[in-house]
mmCIF file of C-alpha atoms in Angstrom:
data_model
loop_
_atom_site.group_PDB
_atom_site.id
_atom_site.type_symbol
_atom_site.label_atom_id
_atom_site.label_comp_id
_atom_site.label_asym_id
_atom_site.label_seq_id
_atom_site.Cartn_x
_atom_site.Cartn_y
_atom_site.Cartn_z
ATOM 1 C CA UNK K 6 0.000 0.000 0.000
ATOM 2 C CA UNK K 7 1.712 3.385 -1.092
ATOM 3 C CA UNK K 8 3.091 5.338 1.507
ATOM 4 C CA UNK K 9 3.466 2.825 4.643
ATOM 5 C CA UNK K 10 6.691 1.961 5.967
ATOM 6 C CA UNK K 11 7.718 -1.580 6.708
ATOM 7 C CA UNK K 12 10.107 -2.619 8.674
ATOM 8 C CA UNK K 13 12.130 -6.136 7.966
ATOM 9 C CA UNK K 14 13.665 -7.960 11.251
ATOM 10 C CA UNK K 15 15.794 -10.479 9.684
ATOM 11 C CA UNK K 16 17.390 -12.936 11.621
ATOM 12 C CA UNK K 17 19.592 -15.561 9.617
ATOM 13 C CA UNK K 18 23.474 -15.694 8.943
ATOM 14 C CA UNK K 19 23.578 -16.415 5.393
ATOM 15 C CA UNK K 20 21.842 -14.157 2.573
ATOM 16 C CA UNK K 21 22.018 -16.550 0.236
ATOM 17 C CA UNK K 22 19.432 -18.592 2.546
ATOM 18 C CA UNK K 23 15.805 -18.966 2.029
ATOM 19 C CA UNK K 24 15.467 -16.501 4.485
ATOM 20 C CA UNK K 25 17.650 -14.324 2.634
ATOM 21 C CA UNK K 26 15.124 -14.715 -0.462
ATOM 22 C CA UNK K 27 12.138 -14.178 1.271
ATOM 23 C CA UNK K 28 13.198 -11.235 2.654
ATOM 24 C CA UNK K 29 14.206 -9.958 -0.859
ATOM 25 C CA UNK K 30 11.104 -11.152 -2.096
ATOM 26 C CA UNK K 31 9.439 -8.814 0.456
ATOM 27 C CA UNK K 32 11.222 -6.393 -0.090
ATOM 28 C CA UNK K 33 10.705 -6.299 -3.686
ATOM 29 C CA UNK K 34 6.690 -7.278 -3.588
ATOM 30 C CA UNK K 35 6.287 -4.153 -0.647
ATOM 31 C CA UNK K 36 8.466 -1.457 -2.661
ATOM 32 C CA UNK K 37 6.398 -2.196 -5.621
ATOM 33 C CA UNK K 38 3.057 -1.386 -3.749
ATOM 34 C CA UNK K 39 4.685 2.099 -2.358
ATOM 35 C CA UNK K 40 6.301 1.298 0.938
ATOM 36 C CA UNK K 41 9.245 2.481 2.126
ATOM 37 C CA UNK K 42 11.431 -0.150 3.303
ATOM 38 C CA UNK K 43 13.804 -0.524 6.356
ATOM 39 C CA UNK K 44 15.953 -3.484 6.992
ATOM 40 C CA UNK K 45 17.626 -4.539 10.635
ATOM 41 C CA UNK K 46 19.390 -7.280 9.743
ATOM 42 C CA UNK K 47 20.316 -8.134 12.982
ATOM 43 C CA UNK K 48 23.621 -10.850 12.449
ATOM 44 C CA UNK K 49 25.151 -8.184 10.006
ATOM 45 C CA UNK K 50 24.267 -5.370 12.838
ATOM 46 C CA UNK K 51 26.015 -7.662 15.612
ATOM 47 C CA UNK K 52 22.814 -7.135 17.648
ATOM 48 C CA UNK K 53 23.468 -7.555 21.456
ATOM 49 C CA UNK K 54 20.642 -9.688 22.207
ATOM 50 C CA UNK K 55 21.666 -9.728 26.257
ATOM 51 C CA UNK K 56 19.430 -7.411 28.327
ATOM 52 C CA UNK K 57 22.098 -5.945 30.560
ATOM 53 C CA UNK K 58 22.834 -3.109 33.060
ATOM 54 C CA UNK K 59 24.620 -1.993 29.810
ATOM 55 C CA UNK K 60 20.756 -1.063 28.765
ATOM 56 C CA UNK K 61 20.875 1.513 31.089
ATOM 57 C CA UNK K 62 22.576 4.796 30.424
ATOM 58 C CA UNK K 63 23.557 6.937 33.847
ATOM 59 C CA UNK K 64 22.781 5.607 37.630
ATOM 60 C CA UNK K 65 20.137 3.267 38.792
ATOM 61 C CA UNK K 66 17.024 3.601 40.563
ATOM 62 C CA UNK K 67 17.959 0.999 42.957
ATOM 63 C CA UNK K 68 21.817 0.510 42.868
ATOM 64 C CA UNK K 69 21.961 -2.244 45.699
ATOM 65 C CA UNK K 70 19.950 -4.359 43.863
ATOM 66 C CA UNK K 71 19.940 -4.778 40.301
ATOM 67 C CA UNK K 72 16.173 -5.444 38.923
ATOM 68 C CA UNK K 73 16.161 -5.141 34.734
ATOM 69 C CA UNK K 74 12.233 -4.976 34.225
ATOM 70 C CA UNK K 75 12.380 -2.509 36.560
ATOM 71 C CA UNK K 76 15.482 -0.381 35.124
ATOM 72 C CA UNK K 77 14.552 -0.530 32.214
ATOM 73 C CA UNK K 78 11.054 0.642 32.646
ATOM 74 C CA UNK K 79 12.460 3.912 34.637
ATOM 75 C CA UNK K 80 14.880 4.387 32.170
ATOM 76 C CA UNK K 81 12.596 4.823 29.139
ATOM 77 C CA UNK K 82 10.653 6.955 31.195
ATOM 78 C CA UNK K 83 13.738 9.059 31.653
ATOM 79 C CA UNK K 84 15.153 8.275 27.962
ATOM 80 C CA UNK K 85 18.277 7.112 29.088
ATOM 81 C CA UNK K 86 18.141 3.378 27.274
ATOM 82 C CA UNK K 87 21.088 2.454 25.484
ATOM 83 C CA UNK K 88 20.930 3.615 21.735
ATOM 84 C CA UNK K 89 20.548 -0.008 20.048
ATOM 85 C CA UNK K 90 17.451 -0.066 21.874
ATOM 86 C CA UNK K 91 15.910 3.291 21.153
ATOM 87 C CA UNK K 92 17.093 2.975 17.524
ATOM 88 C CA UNK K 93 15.138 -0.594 16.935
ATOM 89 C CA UNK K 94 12.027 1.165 19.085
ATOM 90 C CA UNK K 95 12.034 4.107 16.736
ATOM 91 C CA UNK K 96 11.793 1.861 13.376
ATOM 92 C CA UNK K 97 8.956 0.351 15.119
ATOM 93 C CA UNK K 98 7.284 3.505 15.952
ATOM 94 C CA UNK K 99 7.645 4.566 12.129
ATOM 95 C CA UNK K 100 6.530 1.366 10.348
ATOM 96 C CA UNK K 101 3.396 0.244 8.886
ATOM 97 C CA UNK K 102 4.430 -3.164 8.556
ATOM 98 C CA UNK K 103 7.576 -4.817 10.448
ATOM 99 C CA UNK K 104 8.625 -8.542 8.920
ATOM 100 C CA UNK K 105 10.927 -11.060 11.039
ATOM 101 C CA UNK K 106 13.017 -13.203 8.908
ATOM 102 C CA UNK K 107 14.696 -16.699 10.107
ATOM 103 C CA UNK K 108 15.249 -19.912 9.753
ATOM 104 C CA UNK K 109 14.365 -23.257 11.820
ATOM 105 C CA UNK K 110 16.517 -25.602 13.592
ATOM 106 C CA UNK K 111 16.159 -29.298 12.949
ATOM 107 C CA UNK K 112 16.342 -31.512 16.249
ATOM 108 C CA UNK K 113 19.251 -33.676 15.827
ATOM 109 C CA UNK K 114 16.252 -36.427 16.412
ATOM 110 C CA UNK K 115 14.877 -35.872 13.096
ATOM 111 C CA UNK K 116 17.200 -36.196 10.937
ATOM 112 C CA UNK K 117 16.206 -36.242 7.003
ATOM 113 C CA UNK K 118 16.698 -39.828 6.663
ATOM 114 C CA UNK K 119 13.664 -40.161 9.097
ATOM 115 C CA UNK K 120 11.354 -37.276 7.948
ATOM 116 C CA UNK K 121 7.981 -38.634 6.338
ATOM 117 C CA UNK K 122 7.626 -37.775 2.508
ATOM 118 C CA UNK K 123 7.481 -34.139 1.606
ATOM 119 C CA UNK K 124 5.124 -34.919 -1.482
ATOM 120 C CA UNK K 125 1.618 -32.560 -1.774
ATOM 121 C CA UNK K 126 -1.297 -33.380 0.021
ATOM 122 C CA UNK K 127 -3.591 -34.056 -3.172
ATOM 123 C CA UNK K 128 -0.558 -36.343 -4.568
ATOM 124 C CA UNK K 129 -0.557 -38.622 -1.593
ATOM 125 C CA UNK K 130 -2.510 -42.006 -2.032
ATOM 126 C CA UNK K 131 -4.437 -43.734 1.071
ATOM 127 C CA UNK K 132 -3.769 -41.042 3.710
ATOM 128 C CA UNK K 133 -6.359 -41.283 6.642
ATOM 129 C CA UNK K 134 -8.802 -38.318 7.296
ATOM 130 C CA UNK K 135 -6.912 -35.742 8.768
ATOM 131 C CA UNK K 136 -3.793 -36.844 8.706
ATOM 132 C CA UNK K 137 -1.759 -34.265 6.135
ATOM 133 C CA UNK K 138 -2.115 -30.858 7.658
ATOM 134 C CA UNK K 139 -3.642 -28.962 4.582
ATOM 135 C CA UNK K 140 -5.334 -31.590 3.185
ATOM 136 C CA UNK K 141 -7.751 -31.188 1.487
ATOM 137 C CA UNK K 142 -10.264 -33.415 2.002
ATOM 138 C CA UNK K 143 -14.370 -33.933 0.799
ATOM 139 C CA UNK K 144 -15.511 -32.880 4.349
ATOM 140 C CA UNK K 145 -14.457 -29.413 3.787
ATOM 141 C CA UNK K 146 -18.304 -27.806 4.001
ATOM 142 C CA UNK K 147 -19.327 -30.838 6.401
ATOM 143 C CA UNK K 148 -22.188 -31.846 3.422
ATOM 144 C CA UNK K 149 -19.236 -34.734 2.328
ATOM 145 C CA UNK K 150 -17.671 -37.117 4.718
ATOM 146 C CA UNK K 151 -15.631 -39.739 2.948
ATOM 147 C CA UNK K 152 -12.328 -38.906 4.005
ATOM 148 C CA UNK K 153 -10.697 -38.741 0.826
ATOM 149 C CA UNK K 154 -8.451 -35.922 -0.256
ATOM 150 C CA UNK K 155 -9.304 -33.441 -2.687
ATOM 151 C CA UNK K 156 -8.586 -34.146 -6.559
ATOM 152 C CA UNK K 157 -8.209 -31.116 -7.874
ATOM 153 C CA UNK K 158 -5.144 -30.284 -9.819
ATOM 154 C CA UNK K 159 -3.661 -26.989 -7.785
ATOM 155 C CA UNK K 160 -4.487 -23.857 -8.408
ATOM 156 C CA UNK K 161 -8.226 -25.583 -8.425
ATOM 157 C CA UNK K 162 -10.958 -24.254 -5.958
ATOM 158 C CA UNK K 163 -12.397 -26.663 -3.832
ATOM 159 C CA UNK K 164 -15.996 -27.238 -4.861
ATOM 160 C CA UNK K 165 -16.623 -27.391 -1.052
ATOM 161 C CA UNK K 166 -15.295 -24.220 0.626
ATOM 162 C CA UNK K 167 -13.982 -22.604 -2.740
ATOM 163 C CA UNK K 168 -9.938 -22.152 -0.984
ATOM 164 C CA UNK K 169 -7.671 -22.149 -3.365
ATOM 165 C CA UNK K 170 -5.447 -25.451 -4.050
ATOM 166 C CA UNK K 171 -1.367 -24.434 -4.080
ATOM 167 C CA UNK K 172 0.851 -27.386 -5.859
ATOM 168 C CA UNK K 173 3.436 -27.624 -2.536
ATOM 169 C CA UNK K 174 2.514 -28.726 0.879
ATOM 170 C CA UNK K 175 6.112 -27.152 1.897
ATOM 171 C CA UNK K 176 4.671 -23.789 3.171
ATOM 172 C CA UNK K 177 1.365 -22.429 4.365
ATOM 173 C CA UNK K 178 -0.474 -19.445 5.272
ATOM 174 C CA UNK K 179 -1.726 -21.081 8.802
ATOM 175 C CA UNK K 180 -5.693 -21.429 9.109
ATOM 176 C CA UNK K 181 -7.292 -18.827 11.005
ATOM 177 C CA UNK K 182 -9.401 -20.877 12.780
ATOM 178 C CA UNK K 183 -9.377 -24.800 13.634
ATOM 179 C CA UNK K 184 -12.685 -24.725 11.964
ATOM 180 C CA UNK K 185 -10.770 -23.143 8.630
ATOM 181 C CA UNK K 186 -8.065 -25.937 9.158
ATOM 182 C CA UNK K 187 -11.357 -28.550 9.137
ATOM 183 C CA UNK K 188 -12.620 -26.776 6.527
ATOM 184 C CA UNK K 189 -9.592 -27.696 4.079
ATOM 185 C CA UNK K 190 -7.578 -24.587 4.196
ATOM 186 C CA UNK K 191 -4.575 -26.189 2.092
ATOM 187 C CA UNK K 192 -0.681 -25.370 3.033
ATOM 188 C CA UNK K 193 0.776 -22.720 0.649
ATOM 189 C CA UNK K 194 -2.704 -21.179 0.801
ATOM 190 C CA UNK K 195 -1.984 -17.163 1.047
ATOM 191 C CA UNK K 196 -5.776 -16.318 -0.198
ATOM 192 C CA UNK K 197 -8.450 -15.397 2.169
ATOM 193 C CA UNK K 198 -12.406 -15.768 1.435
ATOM 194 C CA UNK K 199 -13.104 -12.242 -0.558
ATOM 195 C CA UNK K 200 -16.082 -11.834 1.723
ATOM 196 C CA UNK K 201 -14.017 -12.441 4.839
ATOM 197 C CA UNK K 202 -11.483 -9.990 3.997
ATOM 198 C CA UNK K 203 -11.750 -6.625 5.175
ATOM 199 C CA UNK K 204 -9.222 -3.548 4.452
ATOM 200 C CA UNK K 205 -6.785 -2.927 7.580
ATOM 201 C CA UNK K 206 -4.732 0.137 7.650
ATOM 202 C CA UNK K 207 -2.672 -0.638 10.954
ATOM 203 C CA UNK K 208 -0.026 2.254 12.097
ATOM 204 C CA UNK K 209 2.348 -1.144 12.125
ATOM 205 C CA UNK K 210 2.154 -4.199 10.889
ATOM 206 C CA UNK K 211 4.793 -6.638 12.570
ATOM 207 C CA UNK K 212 6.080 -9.841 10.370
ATOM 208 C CA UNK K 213 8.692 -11.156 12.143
ATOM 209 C CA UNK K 214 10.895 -13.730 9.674
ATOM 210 C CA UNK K 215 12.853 -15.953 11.463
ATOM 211 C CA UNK K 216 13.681 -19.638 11.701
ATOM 212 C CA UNK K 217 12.175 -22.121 13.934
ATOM 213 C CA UNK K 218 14.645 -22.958 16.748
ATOM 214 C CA UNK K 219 13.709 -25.718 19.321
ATOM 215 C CA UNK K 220 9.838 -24.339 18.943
ATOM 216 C CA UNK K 221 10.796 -20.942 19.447
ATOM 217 C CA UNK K 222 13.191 -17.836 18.072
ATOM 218 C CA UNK K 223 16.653 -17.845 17.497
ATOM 219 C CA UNK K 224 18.475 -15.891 20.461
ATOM 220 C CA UNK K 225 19.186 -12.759 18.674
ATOM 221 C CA UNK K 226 15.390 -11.969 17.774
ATOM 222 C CA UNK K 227 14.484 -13.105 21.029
ATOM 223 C CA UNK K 228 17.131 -10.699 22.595
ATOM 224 C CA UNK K 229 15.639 -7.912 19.959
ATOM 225 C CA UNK K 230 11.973 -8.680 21.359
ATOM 226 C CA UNK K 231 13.313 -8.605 25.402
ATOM 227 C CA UNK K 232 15.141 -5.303 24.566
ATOM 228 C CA UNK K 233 13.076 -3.517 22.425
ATOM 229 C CA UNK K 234 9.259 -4.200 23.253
ATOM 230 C CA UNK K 235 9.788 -3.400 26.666
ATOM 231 C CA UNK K 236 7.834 -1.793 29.273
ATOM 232 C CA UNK K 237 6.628 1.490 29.219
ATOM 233 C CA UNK K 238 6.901 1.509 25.242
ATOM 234 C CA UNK K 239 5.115 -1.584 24.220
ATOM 235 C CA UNK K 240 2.826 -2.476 27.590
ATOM 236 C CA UNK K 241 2.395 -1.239 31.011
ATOM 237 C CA UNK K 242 0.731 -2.730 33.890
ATOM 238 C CA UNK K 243 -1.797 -2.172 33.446
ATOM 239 C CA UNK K 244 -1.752 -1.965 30.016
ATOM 240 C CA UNK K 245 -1.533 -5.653 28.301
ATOM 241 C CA UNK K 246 -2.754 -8.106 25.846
ATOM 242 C CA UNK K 247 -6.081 -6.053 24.467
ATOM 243 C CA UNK K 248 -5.009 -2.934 26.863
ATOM 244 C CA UNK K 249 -1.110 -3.378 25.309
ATOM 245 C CA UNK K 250 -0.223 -0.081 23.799
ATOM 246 C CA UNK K 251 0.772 -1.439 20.435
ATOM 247 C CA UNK K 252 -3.111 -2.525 20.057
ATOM 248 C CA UNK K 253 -3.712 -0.602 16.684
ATOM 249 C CA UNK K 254 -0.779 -2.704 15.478
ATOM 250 C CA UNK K 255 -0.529 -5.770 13.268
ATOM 251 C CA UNK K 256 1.159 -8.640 13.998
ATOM 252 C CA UNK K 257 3.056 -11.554 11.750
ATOM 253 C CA UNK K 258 5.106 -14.485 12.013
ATOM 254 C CA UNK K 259 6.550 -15.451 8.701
ATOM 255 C CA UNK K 260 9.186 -18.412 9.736
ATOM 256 C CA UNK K 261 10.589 -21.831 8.874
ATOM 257 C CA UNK K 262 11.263 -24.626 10.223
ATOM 258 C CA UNK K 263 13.369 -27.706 9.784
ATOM 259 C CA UNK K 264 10.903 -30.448 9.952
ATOM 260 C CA UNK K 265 7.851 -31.264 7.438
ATOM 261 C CA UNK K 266 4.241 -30.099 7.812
ATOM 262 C CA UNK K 267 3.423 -33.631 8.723
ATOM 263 C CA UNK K 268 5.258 -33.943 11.872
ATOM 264 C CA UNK K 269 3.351 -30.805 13.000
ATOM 265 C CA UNK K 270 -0.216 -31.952 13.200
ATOM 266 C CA UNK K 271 -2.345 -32.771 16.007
ATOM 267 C CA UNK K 272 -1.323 -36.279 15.746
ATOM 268 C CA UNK K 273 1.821 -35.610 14.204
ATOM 269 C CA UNK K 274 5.241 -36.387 16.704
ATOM 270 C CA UNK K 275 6.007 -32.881 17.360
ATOM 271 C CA UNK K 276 1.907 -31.517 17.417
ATOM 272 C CA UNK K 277 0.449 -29.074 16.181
ATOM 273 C CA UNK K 278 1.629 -25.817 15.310
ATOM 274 C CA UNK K 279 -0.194 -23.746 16.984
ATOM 275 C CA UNK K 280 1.110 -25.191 20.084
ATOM 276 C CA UNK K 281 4.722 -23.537 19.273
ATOM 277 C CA UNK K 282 3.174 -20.051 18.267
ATOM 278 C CA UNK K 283 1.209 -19.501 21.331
ATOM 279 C CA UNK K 284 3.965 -17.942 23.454
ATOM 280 C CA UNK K 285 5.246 -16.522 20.458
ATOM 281 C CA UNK K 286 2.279 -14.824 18.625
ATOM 282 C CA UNK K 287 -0.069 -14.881 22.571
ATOM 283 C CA UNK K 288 2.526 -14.541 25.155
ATOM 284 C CA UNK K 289 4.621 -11.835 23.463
ATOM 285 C CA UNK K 290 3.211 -10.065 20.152
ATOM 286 C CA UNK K 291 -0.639 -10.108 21.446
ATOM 287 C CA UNK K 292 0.683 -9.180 25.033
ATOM 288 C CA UNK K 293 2.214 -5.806 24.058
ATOM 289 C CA UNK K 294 -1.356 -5.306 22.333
ATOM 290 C CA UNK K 295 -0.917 -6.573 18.761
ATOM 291 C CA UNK K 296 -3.102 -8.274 16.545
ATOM 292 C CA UNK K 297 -2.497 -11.165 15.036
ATOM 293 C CA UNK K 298 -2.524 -12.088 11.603
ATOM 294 C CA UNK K 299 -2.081 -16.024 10.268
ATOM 295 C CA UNK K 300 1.473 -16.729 10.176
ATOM 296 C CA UNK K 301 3.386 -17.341 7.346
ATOM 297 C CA UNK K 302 5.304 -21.081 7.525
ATOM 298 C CA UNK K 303 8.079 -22.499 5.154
ATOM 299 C CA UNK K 304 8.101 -26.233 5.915
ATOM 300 C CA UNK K 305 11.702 -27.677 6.060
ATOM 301 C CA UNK K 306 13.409 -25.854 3.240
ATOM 302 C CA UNK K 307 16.621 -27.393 4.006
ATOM 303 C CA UNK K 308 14.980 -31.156 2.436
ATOM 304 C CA UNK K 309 12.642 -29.327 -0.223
ATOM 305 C CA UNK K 310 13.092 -29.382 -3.739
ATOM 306 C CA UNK K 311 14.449 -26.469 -5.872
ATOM 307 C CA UNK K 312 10.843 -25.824 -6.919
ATOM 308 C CA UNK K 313 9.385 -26.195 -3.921
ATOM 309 C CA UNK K 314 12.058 -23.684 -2.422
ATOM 310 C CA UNK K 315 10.798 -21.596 -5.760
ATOM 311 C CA UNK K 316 7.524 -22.374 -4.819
ATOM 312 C CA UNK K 317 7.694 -21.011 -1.197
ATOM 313 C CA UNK K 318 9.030 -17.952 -2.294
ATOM 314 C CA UNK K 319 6.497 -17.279 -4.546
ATOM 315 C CA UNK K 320 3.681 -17.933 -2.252
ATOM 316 C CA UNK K 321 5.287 -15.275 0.730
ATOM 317 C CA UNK K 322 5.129 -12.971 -2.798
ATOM 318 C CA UNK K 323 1.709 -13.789 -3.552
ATOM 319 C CA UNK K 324 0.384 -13.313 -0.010
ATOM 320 C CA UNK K 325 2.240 -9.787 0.270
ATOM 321 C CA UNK K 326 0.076 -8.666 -2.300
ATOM 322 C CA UNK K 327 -3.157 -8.445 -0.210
ATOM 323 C CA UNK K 328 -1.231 -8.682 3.243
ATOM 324 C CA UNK K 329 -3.421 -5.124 4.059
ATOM 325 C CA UNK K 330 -6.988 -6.708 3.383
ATOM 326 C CA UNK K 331 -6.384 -9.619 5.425
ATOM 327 C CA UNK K 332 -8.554 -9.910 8.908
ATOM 328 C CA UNK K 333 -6.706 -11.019 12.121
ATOM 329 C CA UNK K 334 -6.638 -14.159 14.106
ATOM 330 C CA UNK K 335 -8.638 -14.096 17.282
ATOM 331 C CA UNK K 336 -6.184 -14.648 19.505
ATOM 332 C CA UNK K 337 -7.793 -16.559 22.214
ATOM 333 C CA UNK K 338 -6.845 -20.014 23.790
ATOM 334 C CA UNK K 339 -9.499 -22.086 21.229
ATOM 335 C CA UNK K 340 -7.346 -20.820 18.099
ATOM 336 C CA UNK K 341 -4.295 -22.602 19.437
ATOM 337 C CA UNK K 342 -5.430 -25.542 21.244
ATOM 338 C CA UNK K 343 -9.066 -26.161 19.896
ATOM 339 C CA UNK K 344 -12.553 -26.041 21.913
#
């Protein structure tokens, strides 16, 4: 959308990466629709992602004993935070849209000898109901209940629920709701319902892009979030979750991860997805006030294809195109873990 500003957290060591492309990719997709673009890249910035008494610039409130919440807090209120903070809190305060780049660890567990096949949903033979996350299955509208996956050749809509079939099962534009996930909502899908959609014009969006390590963010992002979103600018007590002062703010995780779609579904060895974003996307993001908007997930990259890597870009491309109609999550307990 012309004239926002987005802001690009990107945390991976190599920009030759698939993180490195789909950060380009965003970067190219948002600069064509008008935005101005900003970049903390935060390996090539040697981000300190420690939170320090180095955070806080002149004397303490409480010298004897050394509390950070609490120095912090009284130091933002006094502006005396160290610089990398107030720099990263600035961008943040500009953008329209901030994007978090990175890449996921595999567990040394799961190594790609043991990973189940990485072929599409609608190529797979004999799969039980359920059992590929994305799907798509004849139950989609709950009129047709025989289990079977979807035959439509990709980019086919379902006859059911109309969603729109993507070829690769490698990345997804999560489900908004369990009922969407029921409903046949395929991976790769970046499209929402036309009718669903409404136009959202947030003072910030944020899209964090990072990868998936051991079910959460790599340690310099995390650092960034400790450091930067802290009390006083992003929250208060009071002053949280719908109350959090970033609550005209958009929120998005665009990661990836080293393991396939299948191992994360409800029955799947490492469960469902959702289960990894909730202190992610609830305990952080929706905290400080955000809302949330359905992440963005590149299924083990590092085992894909060359077209489906292609592929993945493509869809974070596609998606970006209509990123400012799409309607947030609601970002309740049900969304994550089901009724």
């Amino acid at each position: 959308m012309a004239g926002k500003k987005v802001l690009i957290v990107y945390a991976h060591q190599e920009p030759r990466s698939i993180n490195g492309s789909l950060k380009k990719v965003a970067m190219e997709e948002l600069s064509r629709q008008g935005c101005t673009i900003t970049v903390s890249d935060l390996y090539a910035m040697d981000f300190e992602p420690r939170a320090t008494r180095k955070d806080v610039i002149g004397a303490l409130s409480n010298p004897e004993f050394f509390n950070y919440g609490v120095e912090v807090y009284e130091a933002f209120k006094k502006r005396s935070l160290a610089s990398d903070i107030t720099d990263e809190q600035k961008k943040v305060q500009e953008a329209d849209l901030v994007i978090f780049q990175s890449q996921g660890l595999l567990p040394l567990s799961q190594c790609p000898a043991e990973l189940p096949s990485t072929r599409p949903p609608h190529l797979l033979k004999d799969q039980p109901k359920g059992a590929v996350p994305g799907g798509h299955r004849a139950t989609c509208n709950g009129n047709q209940d025989d289990g079977q996956l979807c035959p439509l050749t990709p980019p086919s809509p379902c006859p059911h629920c109309m969603s729109l079939l993507v070829p690769l099962p490698g990345y997804t534009r999560l489900p908004s709701t369990w009922e969407e996930e029921d409903c046949g909502i395929p991976s790769g899908s970046a499209d929402l319902q036309p009718e669903a959609a409404r136009s959202i014009c947030p003072s910030l969006v944020l899209c964090p892009q990072f990868p998936l390590y051991w079910f959460g963010m790599p340690a310099i992002l995390k650092g960034w979030m400790d450091r930067v979103l802290c009390q006083g600018f992003a929250f208060d007590i009071p002053g949280f979750y719908d109350s959090g002062f970033l609550k005209n703010k958009l929120a998005l995780l665009s990661l990836t991860t080293g393991s396939t779609a299948e191992m994360y579904t409800r029955t799947g060895v490492s469960g469902d997805f959702r289960y990894f974003l909730w202190p992610l996307q609830h305990g952080a993001l929706h905290f400080c006030g955000f809302k949330i908007l359905a992440p963005q997930i590149s299924f083990a990259p590092e085992i894909a294809s060359e077209e489906e890597r292609t592929a993945m870009v493509a869809s974070w491309a596609q998606r970006l195109k209509t990123i400012w109609e799409e309607e947030p999550i609601d970002c309740t307990p049900p969304w994550y873990f089901g009724q």
